[in-house]
C-alpha cells in the first residue's frame, strides 16, 4: 500500500467518529534533517460537517543528521502550543513502527510562511529584517521564560549539570562519528572543560536549533511559527541564545546575527524578553560550546552519508559548507582568527 | 583533460540551478537538486587545489613538528614527532595525501594537548605556532559558497 493510503488508514483509526477520511496531496519537503517531512491534506466528515486540514507528517528515517527522540519533539510542540511562542498544533504521536514503517508524529501545517534563510534577504521579506529579528529574539526570551513543569518527556537537569551533560553529549557524537581528526574543536573542548561556565540562572526548555531558517516568516515580517524542535531539551537558556548568534548562521555574510540584527541588539532584546542576563563570560562559554555542537552535527551528517545510511544531498553539504565555517567561528571566538 | 573538469562542473551546476530546477514542481526534488548543484560547485572549487593544499599542509605540519622537538618534554611524543617529521608524501594522489594528513593532524592534537601542560616562552611560542597553523588550515579549506 502506498504511503498516502497507509496514512489515510491510520487517520481513520484516530478519527473514529469521522467518516469519508481521505488523504491527498502528499508531498515530501525538506524540513529539518533528522526526520522525513511530508505535507498532506486530510479530509473527513464529522458531526455533519466537511473538514479539511493541512497537516505535516514527521517520520523517523533510516539515518539522519542527528539522532533525536520524536516524543521529545512532540512534547515541545505540545508545551508551547497556544502560548506566546507560536508553534503548530501537534496532533498524534505514534511510536508503533508498523503503521508507516517507522515511528512518526503528525502536526498542523502553518501555511503562508517562508523558512528559507536565503529568501529572507529578497523582497518582500528583505524590507522587514529588523522586525523579524526583534520577533525572533523576543520569542526566544519567551521560550526561556516558560515553566518547565509538566514536560515529562525531557530529562531533568540541574543548574550546574546542564553544561556538563551537553558538552559530554556532543563530544561523544564527535568521538563516534568523526571521519577525520578535528584539532580545532578538540582544543575548544579542552578549553571549555578548563573554563566551566557559571550554573544556569534558570533551567528552561532549550529549543536546540534556534536559528534563522527554523521559523516561518510572513510577507509582513511576522513570525508565524517556530519549527524543528527535534533537539529540544531542558538546559541553560544561554545555549539557545549562543546558538542563535553563532557566526555560521550569519546568512547575510556580514556581522548581523542570523543575518538580521547586530549581535548586541539581539542579546539586549533577548534579555528584555527573558528577564535573564547574558553575562559576557557565560555567553562566551556557550558560544564556544555552540561550535562543538555544530561540528557534532556536521560530522554526524557526513558519517551518515559516508556510510551510505542516508544519501540525501542535504547530508553531504553541511560538512562541506558548514564544517570549516564552524572551525573559523571557534577560532574567532578564541581570538585566533587574525 | 579538456574541457577542464572545473568548467564542466561549473556549467553543470549552473544549468541545474537555473534551467532544470525551474521545471521541477516537486518542492523536495527541486530542493535536493539545488543542493546537489551547490555540491558540484564545491567540488569544482576543490578540484584544482585538492593535491596542492594537502601537500602544503602536510609540509607545514612536519615543519611544525620539527620546531616542536626541543620544547616537548614527553619522550614518546618526541619520538613520534621526529618520525612524523621525517615522513614524505611519495605520491600526489589525493587519497594518499589525505591519509597522511589525517595521521599528521591526529599527532597535532596530541602535541597541542602536551603543549597546554607546559609553561615558559618556548612553550608559549609553540602554542602560538599551532594556533597559527590551525587558522591557516581553515583558509586552505574555505569554500566560496560557505557563509564564513
XYZ file of C-alpha atoms in Angstrom:
486
model
C 0.000 0.000 0.000
C 1.254 3.484 -0.843
C 2.239 5.831 1.971
C -0.759 8.069 1.241
C -3.165 5.148 1.670
C -1.477 3.940 4.826
C -1.632 7.443 6.239
C -5.360 7.573 5.479
C -5.841 4.196 7.176
C -4.043 5.482 10.241
C -6.131 8.667 10.307
C -9.312 6.562 10.157
C -8.244 4.757 13.326
C -7.523 8.020 15.072
C -10.739 9.735 13.936
C -13.170 7.067 14.993
C -16.159 9.408 14.909
C -15.344 10.639 11.412
C -16.431 9.335 8.027
C -15.062 9.595 4.498
C -11.494 10.041 5.712
C -9.087 10.668 2.824
C -5.523 11.864 2.408
C -4.436 13.863 -0.617
C -1.574 15.969 -1.878
C 1.109 14.016 -0.035
C 4.416 15.703 -0.860
C 7.826 15.378 0.708
C 9.520 18.619 1.768
C 12.850 19.497 3.333
C 12.006 20.307 6.915
C 14.722 19.611 9.397
C 17.205 16.909 8.543
C 16.589 14.450 11.331
C 13.166 13.278 10.095
C 11.446 12.796 6.784
C 8.871 15.547 6.447
C 5.742 15.420 4.286
C 2.833 17.785 3.865
C -0.619 16.461 3.086
C -4.306 17.339 3.224
C -6.616 15.330 5.470
C -10.325 15.442 4.635
C -13.176 13.885 6.608
C -16.805 14.341 7.620
C -17.620 14.788 11.292
C -20.853 15.799 13.007
C -22.362 16.587 9.625
C -19.508 18.898 8.712
C -16.856 18.568 5.996
C -13.401 19.111 7.488
C -10.182 19.807 5.584
C -6.879 20.115 7.419
C -3.403 20.742 6.022
C -1.015 18.657 8.071
C 2.630 17.683 8.404
C 3.958 14.159 8.860
C 7.354 13.854 10.558
C 8.648 10.302 10.198
C 11.875 8.801 11.513
C 14.328 7.964 8.748
C 16.852 5.137 8.480
C 19.769 7.556 9.007
C 19.570 11.186 9.996
C 21.585 14.307 10.591
C 21.161 13.772 14.301
C 19.530 11.014 16.290
C 16.665 12.553 18.223
C 13.623 11.441 20.168
C 10.352 12.130 18.395
C 8.493 12.085 21.710
C 10.616 14.979 22.939
C 9.965 16.969 19.784
C 6.246 16.283 20.057
C 6.294 17.302 23.725
C 7.973 20.592 22.828
C 5.220 21.470 20.376
C 2.630 20.481 22.970
C 4.332 22.593 25.641
C 4.203 25.777 23.591
C 1.054 25.423 21.520
C -1.361 28.197 22.436
C 1.298 30.318 24.197
C 3.250 33.434 23.178
C 5.610 31.096 21.347
C 3.916 30.340 18.018
C 4.092 26.682 17.055
C 1.901 24.340 15.001
C -0.600 22.230 16.897
C 0.724 18.717 17.478
C -1.954 16.079 16.830
C -0.802 12.463 17.048
C 2.390 10.797 18.207
C 2.845 7.207 17.018
C 5.674 5.081 18.379
C 4.467 1.859 16.732
C 6.509 1.447 13.544
C 4.119 -0.921 11.799
C 1.733 1.809 10.603
C 4.214 3.696 8.387
C 7.397 1.570 8.719
C 8.933 3.990 11.224
C 7.648 5.937 14.251
C 6.228 9.358 13.419
C 4.076 12.224 14.545
C 1.563 14.455 12.827
C 1.005 18.152 13.366
C -0.753 21.100 11.806
C 0.865 22.768 8.787
C 1.370 26.514 9.184
C 0.507 27.880 5.779
C 1.797 31.090 4.255
C 5.270 31.440 5.739
C 8.790 31.263 4.363
C 11.612 29.484 6.195
C 14.479 29.575 3.699
C 17.085 31.975 5.110
C 18.320 32.967 1.659
C 14.843 34.058 0.574
C 14.549 36.310 3.620
C 17.003 38.751 2.074
C 14.855 39.208 -1.018
C 11.618 41.184 -1.364
C 9.164 41.216 0.293
C 10.894 39.787 3.376
C 14.092 41.817 2.990
C 12.305 45.014 3.989
C 11.455 43.571 7.392
C 14.721 42.112 8.665
C 14.836 44.264 11.821
C 11.256 43.406 12.649
C 11.891 39.716 12.070
C 14.991 39.894 14.255
C 13.104 41.635 17.043
C 10.423 38.953 16.986
C 12.999 36.190 16.744
C 14.827 37.089 19.939
C 11.668 38.175 21.766
C 10.173 34.739 21.161
C 13.407 33.091 22.256
C 13.111 35.027 25.515
C 9.558 33.702 25.886
C 10.835 30.156 25.446
C 13.319 30.764 28.265
C 10.533 32.087 30.493
C 8.296 29.029 30.292
C 7.878 26.937 33.406
C 9.333 23.508 32.699
C 6.960 21.593 34.937
C 4.813 19.034 33.180
C 7.232 18.435 30.317
C 7.953 14.877 31.347
C 9.443 13.771 28.038
C 12.514 15.946 28.619
C 15.146 14.640 31.027
C 15.592 16.846 34.115
C 18.897 18.558 34.728
C 20.445 20.697 37.473
C 21.665 24.255 37.024
C 25.279 23.091 37.270
C 24.731 19.909 35.290
C 23.427 21.454 32.068
C 26.782 22.384 30.568
C 28.396 19.108 31.606
C 25.674 16.996 30.016
C 25.587 18.930 26.751
C 29.358 19.048 26.386
C 29.655 15.317 27.102
C 26.861 14.570 24.656
C 28.364 16.451 21.727
C 31.914 15.373 22.443
C 30.560 11.813 22.344
C 28.911 12.461 18.985
C 32.206 13.708 17.550
C 34.091 10.751 19.056
C 31.673 8.365 17.404
C 31.124 9.990 14.025
C 34.198 11.963 13.005
C 35.721 10.885 9.707
C 38.937 12.822 10.216
C 40.746 14.468 13.143
C 39.242 17.704 14.449
C 42.158 19.588 16.040
C 40.312 22.898 16.401
C 37.189 21.527 18.014
C 39.237 19.225 20.264
C 41.146 22.273 21.501
C 37.853 24.062 22.085
C 36.527 21.128 24.110
C 39.619 21.219 26.330
C 39.214 24.976 26.781
C 35.572 24.522 27.748
C 36.498 21.973 30.421
C 39.260 24.197 31.812
C 36.922 27.210 31.962
C 33.482 25.983 33.088
C 30.573 28.422 32.950
C 28.552 29.574 35.963
C 25.455 27.498 36.796
C 22.392 28.289 34.713
C 20.310 31.183 36.050
C 17.276 29.066 35.316
C 16.615 25.676 33.778
C 14.453 26.247 30.720
C 13.277 24.491 27.635
C 16.107 24.804 25.126
C 14.888 24.657 21.535
C 18.240 23.240 20.493
C 18.345 24.593 16.928
C 17.017 28.133 17.228
C 18.315 29.914 14.163
C 17.244 31.797 11.079
C 15.886 29.056 8.854
C 13.938 27.268 11.556
C 10.974 29.598 11.745
C 8.319 30.661 9.259
C 8.077 34.333 8.313
C 5.118 36.090 6.695
C 5.480 38.687 3.945
C 4.735 41.351 6.587
C 7.711 40.238 8.682
C 5.796 38.383 11.374
C 6.940 35.029 12.679
C 4.213 32.508 12.009
C 5.752 29.592 13.833
C 8.901 28.165 15.397
C 9.774 24.797 13.877
C 12.321 21.970 14.141
C 12.274 21.242 17.859
C 13.987 17.912 17.275
C 16.906 18.767 19.576
C 14.789 20.309 22.347
C 15.807 19.563 25.924
C 15.924 21.135 29.353
C 19.034 23.195 29.971
C 20.680 26.581 30.234
C 18.760 29.131 28.114
C 22.072 30.728 27.162
C 22.626 27.666 24.994
C 19.858 28.794 22.641
C 20.945 32.428 22.668
C 24.524 31.459 21.840
C 23.439 29.115 19.038
C 21.164 31.785 17.566
C 24.048 34.255 17.199
C 26.662 31.768 16.012
C 28.645 33.054 13.030
C 27.640 30.183 10.798
C 24.061 31.481 10.741
C 25.021 34.971 9.530
C 23.374 34.310 6.205
C 23.825 37.911 5.021
C 27.619 37.344 5.120
C 28.158 40.306 7.419
C 28.189 40.830 11.182
C 24.414 40.746 11.664
C 23.406 37.848 13.890
C 21.253 35.435 11.922
C 21.512 37.911 9.031
C 19.017 40.085 10.899
C 20.350 42.327 13.675
C 23.593 43.466 15.281
C 24.629 40.900 17.847
C 24.350 43.414 20.721
C 20.739 44.199 19.756
C 19.851 40.516 19.625
C 21.272 39.967 23.110
C 19.516 43.042 24.535
C 16.136 42.007 23.084
C 16.563 38.505 24.497
C 17.482 39.880 27.928
C 14.434 42.167 27.944
C 12.141 39.352 26.923
C 13.545 36.571 29.090
C 14.198 38.619 32.209
C 17.625 36.960 32.323
C 21.108 38.386 31.897
C 23.549 37.202 29.285
C 26.755 37.682 31.285
C 29.576 38.031 28.728
C 31.767 35.286 30.207
C 28.894 32.820 30.424
C 27.658 33.644 26.931
C 31.202 33.300 25.597
C 31.353 29.755 27.019
C 28.072 28.826 25.377
C 29.098 30.402 22.064
C 32.206 28.233 22.018
C 30.111 25.258 23.008
C 27.861 26.040 20.023
C 30.852 25.441 17.779
C 31.356 21.991 19.322
C 27.693 21.176 18.911
C 27.676 22.487 15.351
C 30.694 20.401 14.436
C 28.998 17.416 16.055
C 26.024 17.867 13.751
C 28.163 18.337 10.638
C 30.330 15.280 11.276
C 27.234 13.189 12.024
C 25.710 14.144 8.696
C 28.950 13.369 6.896
C 29.132 9.992 8.665
C 25.571 9.041 7.658
C 26.347 9.904 4.032
C 29.769 8.238 4.113
C 28.278 5.023 5.493
C 25.503 5.083 2.896
C 22.765 5.209 5.539
C 21.348 8.411 4.076
C 22.425 9.651 0.652
C 20.206 12.719 0.584
C 22.444 15.577 -0.632
C 21.401 17.566 2.430
C 23.560 15.156 4.437
C 26.672 15.904 2.365
C 26.506 19.654 2.123
C 26.768 20.667 5.815
C 30.185 19.116 6.235
C 31.467 20.852 3.125
C 29.915 24.256 3.698
C 29.492 24.493 7.469
C 32.269 22.355 8.921
C 35.089 24.724 8.060
C 32.973 27.782 8.878
C 32.329 26.263 12.286
C 36.049 25.912 12.901
C 36.579 29.517 11.835
C 33.805 30.669 14.171
C 35.592 28.905 17.038
C 38.931 30.475 16.089
C 37.320 33.912 16.018
C 35.782 33.426 19.468
C 39.160 32.387 20.866
C 40.899 35.359 19.226
C 42.945 33.213 16.860
C 41.387 34.065 13.526
C 43.657 37.047 12.891
C 41.516 16.734 -19.831
C 39.664 19.266 -21.984
C 37.252 20.859 -21.483
C 38.581 21.368 -17.991
C 36.678 19.467 -15.304
C 36.273 22.722 -13.395
C 34.458 24.271 -16.335
C 32.262 21.216 -16.815
C 31.324 21.089 -13.143
C 30.515 24.791 -13.081
C 28.400 24.687 -16.242
C 26.567 21.622 -14.962
C 25.868 23.210 -11.595
C 24.595 26.471 -13.030
C 22.455 24.634 -15.567
C 20.898 22.501 -12.862
C 20.210 25.551 -10.697
C 18.933 27.891 -13.397
C 17.350 25.662 -16.035
C 16.496 22.237 -14.695
C 15.310 23.206 -11.202
C 12.819 25.691 -12.647
C 10.990 22.816 -14.359
C 10.623 20.634 -11.283
C 7.320 21.077 -9.479
C 8.058 18.822 -6.529
C 9.492 21.012 -3.721
C 11.636 18.269 -2.227
C 13.145 17.179 -5.529
C 13.816 20.772 -6.564
C 15.497 21.498 -3.245
C 17.585 18.314 -3.490
C 18.655 19.303 -6.999
C 19.703 22.782 -5.886
C 21.728 21.314 -3.038
C 23.314 18.881 -5.476
C 24.258 21.790 -7.732
C 25.868 23.565 -4.784
C 27.860 20.414 -4.070
C 29.076 20.393 -7.681
C 30.288 23.970 -7.214
C 32.109 22.902 -4.062
C 33.738 20.013 -5.924
C 34.674 22.400 -8.719
C 36.481 24.681 -6.262
C 38.250 21.768 -4.593
C 39.295 20.101 -7.851
C 42.208 22.368 -8.743
C 43.570 22.799 -5.238
C 42.952 19.309 -3.829
C 46.504 17.989 -4.023
C 48.224 21.344 -3.515
C 46.517 22.226 -0.263
C 47.166 18.808 1.222
C 50.829 18.874 0.220
C 51.159 22.371 1.697
C 49.521 21.360 4.929
C 51.456 18.132 5.345
C 54.696 20.050 4.821
C 53.656 22.742 7.303
C 52.784 20.135 9.924
C 56.100 18.315 9.513
C 57.949 21.621 9.899
C 55.923 22.384 12.989
C 56.814 19.003 14.477
C 60.489 19.657 13.804
C 60.267 23.029 15.524
C 58.398 21.450 18.446
C 61.009 18.789 19.182
C 63.209 20.819 21.578
C 60.186 22.065 23.512
C 58.452 18.740 24.034
C 59.247 17.098 27.385
C 57.456 13.814 26.800
C 59.931 11.330 25.291
C 57.493 9.016 23.468
C 55.738 12.028 21.965
C 59.073 13.494 20.885
C 59.923 10.226 19.144
C 56.604 10.249 17.304
C 57.198 13.854 16.234
C 60.649 13.012 14.902
C 59.289 10.044 12.971
C 56.375 12.037 11.558
C 58.622 14.943 10.569
C 60.773 12.519 8.592
C 57.884 11.189 6.508
C 57.354 12.383 2.953
C 54.440 12.365 0.542
C 55.531 9.869 -2.089
C 52.549 10.360 -4.390
C 50.227 13.202 -5.269
C 47.134 11.040 -5.228
C 44.587 12.804 -3.056
C 43.529 9.727 -1.005
C 47.185 9.088 -0.106
C 47.752 12.720 0.813
C 44.540 12.694 2.815
C 45.578 9.597 4.723
C 48.914 11.172 5.620
C 47.153 14.385 6.562
C 44.826 12.579 8.963
C 47.795 10.946 10.715
C 49.626 14.261 10.975
C 46.550 16.122 12.263
C 45.938 13.423 14.870
C 49.510 13.892 16.064
C 48.977 17.657 16.087
C 46.155 17.133 18.590
C 48.459 15.117 20.860
C 51.156 17.774 20.561
C 48.674 20.525 21.369
C 47.442 18.682 24.454
C 51.043 18.329 25.662
C 51.940 21.960 24.962
C 48.967 23.098 27.025
C 50.608 21.481 30.061
C 53.893 23.380 29.595
C 54.898 26.851 30.703
C 57.593 29.271 29.552
C 58.294 31.343 26.479
C 59.212 28.445 24.198
C 56.000 26.599 25.011
C 54.005 29.783 24.503
C 55.642 30.342 21.130
C 54.869 26.786 20.105
C 51.265 27.153 21.216
C 51.018 30.310 19.104
C 52.524 28.475 16.127
C 49.961 25.672 16.497
C 47.074 28.125 16.520
C 48.548 29.908 13.507
C 48.692 26.630 11.621
C 45.103 25.839 12.638
C 43.978 29.205 11.324
C 45.800 28.682 8.023
C 44.260 25.218 7.796
C 40.812 26.836 7.648
C 41.989 29.223 4.922
C 43.110 26.223 2.875
C 39.719 24.521 3.232
C 37.496 27.533 2.736
C 34.808 27.321 0.030
C 33.399 30.419 -1.653
C 29.810 29.379 -1.014
C 30.354 28.991 2.733
C 28.895 31.766 4.859
C 32.039 32.328 6.942
